[in-house]
Structure formats: C-alpha cells, structure tokens
Amino acid sequence: NSGLKPHWRFKLEESLIKWDDLIKGEVEFNPRFLSDPILIREDGSLLYHLPSVIDDIQENISHIIRGEDHISNTAFHIQIFRALDANIPQFAHHPFLTDKEGKGFGKRIGSLSIENLKSEGYEEISIINYLINIGSSEDIKPETRLDNIIKSFNIKNISNSSAKFSAEVLKSLNSDVLKNYTFKQV
C-alpha cells in the first residue's frame, strides 16, 4: 500500500454524445477524445459535475443556459444524466461578451458588474433589457416593463458569435427608457 488515496472518475460510454443546442445548433463529442471526468477528488470532496447533475435532477431543471466554456462539461453531464436514468434538460451555450475591440472581459473586472452599472445610474430595466438582447438579431427597444421584455425574448435570436458590449448603446437605451417612463413609473 503506497498510501495514495484514489480519485473517482466517471467512465464515459463510447457512443457519440450529441445534442441540439438552443444557440449553437447540433453539437457532437466523441468520447474517445475526452478524458473520463473526475467526480470525487482524493480528499473525498466532490467536483462540479456530479453535484450539478444531481441538483438539476432534484430541481426538475428543464433548460440549462450557460457560457460556451462549459460545452465540454455538457457532454459529461449528458452521460451522467443517462447513467442516473434521468431526463436530460435542453442546453444552450451562449458566447462570451467582449469589449468594443472584441477582447474578452476577465471574470474579475469589477467595472462591468451589474452592481457598478446600477451605481452609475442605469435603470435595472435598461440593464436587463440590454444584457438579454445584446448579440441578438433583434433591435433593442427602450422597454419600461419587464413582462414585455420577457414576452419578446427568444433564445433562438442569440447569436452564435460573441457580442460586443457598448457603454454608448446602454447609455442611449437608458436615456430612451427614462424618456418613456410614465409619471407613475418614475
């Protein structure tokens, strides 16, 4: 006995893993080119995969929308859902938001947080409307009611390529929203 503790992997089945992604379209992974994902570390702590799938099953999650950096995780998760004989949710993987020059934002850039946008005076409805519709094929209308934004949202309109964040567009949208408020909304 060498004293080493094992980590536990999920053995991937060899059949192709495919799904119709609501944003990316048909996605396919060949498990032969993937490493069996680790589920439990040597110290007994769980990695993201198993708790995530179990939580989705327990909560009856029907749709999972996440960043495109999780697309290979989805291949693992689909096989874990199958192994647990559970319904497989629909998946959508959105592209990353970029700055005006097309460069990616770091996760730790505080200047683009929702909190900072609100502290800069942007209306919550403007932020929601802009972030939901940025990178979509639809024009962003200065809507003052959340229920109208929700009704008009269609995930099929989200582009497969990265959207560029524009402070100028958000500022203009916010200005138009303020002009469209009724006295009662103000």
Coordinates of C-alpha atoms in Angstrom, one line a residue:
N1 CA 0.0 0.0 0.0
S2 CA 1.6 3.2 -1.2
G3 CA -0.7 5.4 1.0
L4 CA -2.1 7.2 -2.0
K5 CA -5.9 7.8 -2.0
P6 CA -7.8 7.3 -5.2
H7 CA -9.8 9.9 -7.1
W8 CA -13.0 8.7 -8.7
R9 CA -13.7 9.1 -12.4
F10 CA -16.9 8.7 -14.4
K11 CA -16.4 6.1 -17.1
L12 CA -17.7 7.6 -20.4
E13 CA -19.6 5.4 -22.7
E14 CA -18.1 5.1 -26.2
S15 CA -21.1 6.2 -28.2
L16 CA -21.1 9.7 -29.7
I17 CA -22.6 12.4 -27.4
K18 CA -25.0 14.7 -29.3
W19 CA -27.5 17.3 -28.5
D20 CA -29.3 20.1 -30.3
D21 CA -28.0 23.2 -28.5
L22 CA -30.6 26.0 -28.5
I23 CA -27.9 28.5 -29.5
K24 CA -25.0 26.5 -31.1
G25 CA -27.2 24.1 -33.0
E26 CA -26.1 20.4 -33.4
V27 CA -23.2 19.7 -31.1
E28 CA -21.3 16.4 -31.1
F29 CA -18.5 15.0 -29.0
N30 CA -16.6 11.7 -29.5
P31 CA -15.9 10.3 -26.0
R32 CA -12.7 8.7 -27.3
F33 CA -11.1 12.1 -27.4
L34 CA -12.3 13.1 -23.9
S35 CA -10.8 12.1 -20.6
D36 CA -13.1 10.4 -18.1
P37 CA -14.1 13.3 -15.8
I38 CA -13.1 13.2 -12.1
L39 CA -16.2 13.2 -9.9
I40 CA -14.6 12.8 -6.4
R41 CA -11.1 14.2 -5.5
E42 CA -8.6 12.2 -3.5
D43 CA -9.7 14.1 -0.4
G44 CA -13.3 12.9 -0.9
S45 CA -14.6 16.4 -2.0
L46 CA -16.9 16.5 -5.0
L47 CA -16.1 18.3 -8.2
Y48 CA -18.7 20.3 -10.1
H49 CA -20.1 17.5 -12.4
L50 CA -22.0 15.1 -10.1
P51 CA -23.5 17.7 -7.7
S52 CA -24.5 19.9 -10.6
V53 CA -26.4 17.0 -12.4
I54 CA -28.0 15.7 -9.1
D55 CA -29.2 19.2 -8.3
D56 CA -30.6 19.6 -11.8
I57 CA -32.5 16.3 -11.4
Q58 CA -33.8 17.1 -8.0
E59 CA -35.0 20.6 -9.1
N60 CA -36.5 19.2 -12.3
I61 CA -34.5 21.7 -14.4
S62 CA -35.8 21.7 -18.0
H63 CA -33.3 24.2 -19.6
I64 CA -29.6 24.9 -18.8
I65 CA -28.2 28.1 -20.2
R66 CA -24.5 28.7 -19.6
G67 CA -21.4 30.0 -21.1
E68 CA -19.8 28.3 -24.1
D69 CA -16.8 27.4 -21.9
H70 CA -19.0 24.7 -20.3
I71 CA -19.8 23.0 -23.6
S72 CA -17.5 20.0 -22.9
N73 CA -18.9 19.7 -19.4
T74 CA -22.3 19.3 -21.1
A75 CA -21.1 16.2 -22.9
F76 CA -20.1 14.7 -19.5
H77 CA -23.3 15.8 -17.9
I78 CA -25.5 14.2 -20.6
Q79 CA -23.8 10.8 -19.9
I80 CA -24.2 11.3 -16.2
F81 CA -27.9 12.1 -16.6
R82 CA -28.3 8.9 -18.7
A83 CA -26.4 6.8 -16.1
L84 CA -28.8 8.1 -13.4
D85 CA -31.8 7.3 -15.7
A86 CA -32.9 10.9 -15.5
N87 CA -34.5 13.3 -18.0
I88 CA -31.9 15.3 -19.9
P89 CA -32.6 19.1 -20.0
Q90 CA -32.2 21.2 -23.1
F91 CA -28.9 23.1 -23.2
A92 CA -27.9 26.4 -24.6
H93 CA -24.4 27.7 -24.6
H94 CA -24.0 31.5 -25.1
P95 CA -20.8 33.1 -26.4
F96 CA -18.7 35.4 -24.3
L97 CA -19.3 39.1 -24.0
T98 CA -16.4 41.2 -25.4
D99 CA -15.4 44.8 -25.3
K100 CA -15.7 47.2 -28.2
E101 CA -12.4 45.9 -29.7
G102 CA -13.6 42.2 -29.4
K103 CA -11.4 41.4 -26.4
G104 CA -12.8 39.2 -23.7
F105 CA -13.7 40.5 -20.3
G106 CA -11.9 38.9 -17.3
K107 CA -14.2 37.5 -14.7
R108 CA -12.8 39.9 -12.1
I109 CA -13.3 43.1 -14.0
G110 CA -15.5 45.0 -11.4
S111 CA -16.3 47.9 -13.8
L112 CA -18.7 45.7 -15.7
S113 CA -20.6 44.3 -12.8
I114 CA -24.4 44.7 -12.5
E115 CA -23.7 46.4 -9.2
N116 CA -21.4 49.0 -10.8
L117 CA -23.8 49.7 -13.7
K118 CA -26.6 50.3 -11.2
S119 CA -24.4 52.6 -9.1
E120 CA -23.6 54.6 -12.3
G121 CA -27.3 55.4 -12.6
Y122 CA -28.5 52.9 -15.1
E123 CA -32.1 51.7 -14.6
E124 CA -32.4 48.0 -13.7
I125 CA -34.9 47.6 -16.6
S126 CA -32.3 49.0 -19.0
I127 CA -29.5 46.7 -17.8
I128 CA -31.8 43.7 -18.0
N129 CA -33.1 44.6 -21.5
Y130 CA -29.6 45.3 -22.8
L131 CA -28.0 42.2 -21.4
I132 CA -30.8 39.9 -22.6
N133 CA -30.8 41.3 -26.1
I134 CA -27.1 42.1 -26.7
G135 CA -25.8 40.0 -29.5
S136 CA -29.3 39.0 -30.6
S137 CA -30.8 39.6 -34.1
E138 CA -33.4 41.9 -32.6
D139 CA -33.2 45.6 -32.2
I140 CA -33.2 46.6 -28.6
K141 CA -36.3 48.7 -27.9
P142 CA -36.5 51.0 -24.9
E143 CA -39.0 48.9 -22.9
T144 CA -40.1 50.1 -19.5
R145 CA -41.9 46.9 -18.4
L146 CA -40.2 43.6 -17.5
D147 CA -43.1 41.4 -18.6
N148 CA -42.8 42.9 -22.2
I149 CA -39.1 42.1 -22.3
I150 CA -39.7 38.5 -21.1
K151 CA -42.6 38.0 -23.6
S152 CA -40.4 39.2 -26.5
F153 CA -37.3 37.2 -25.6
N154 CA -36.5 34.3 -27.8
I155 CA -33.3 32.3 -27.2
K156 CA -33.1 31.5 -31.0
N157 CA -32.3 35.2 -31.6
I158 CA -29.0 35.0 -29.7
S159 CA -26.0 35.0 -32.0
N160 CA -23.5 32.1 -32.1
S161 CA -20.7 34.6 -32.1
S162 CA -19.5 36.9 -29.3
A163 CA -21.4 40.1 -28.6
K164 CA -19.6 43.4 -28.1
F165 CA -20.6 45.4 -25.0
S166 CA -21.1 49.1 -25.8
A167 CA -21.4 51.6 -23.0
E168 CA -22.7 54.1 -25.5
V169 CA -25.6 51.8 -26.6
L170 CA -26.5 51.1 -23.0
K171 CA -26.4 54.8 -22.2
S172 CA -28.6 55.6 -25.2
L173 CA -31.1 52.8 -24.2
N174 CA -31.2 54.0 -20.6
S175 CA -31.9 57.6 -21.8
D176 CA -34.7 56.4 -24.0
V177 CA -36.2 54.3 -21.2
L178 CA -36.1 57.3 -18.9
K179 CA -37.9 59.4 -21.5
N180 CA -40.6 56.6 -21.9
Y181 CA -41.4 56.3 -18.2
T182 CA -44.8 57.3 -17.1
F183 CA -45.1 59.6 -14.1
K184 CA -46.2 56.6 -12.0
Q185 CA -43.1 54.6 -13.1
V186 CA -40.8 57.4 -12.1

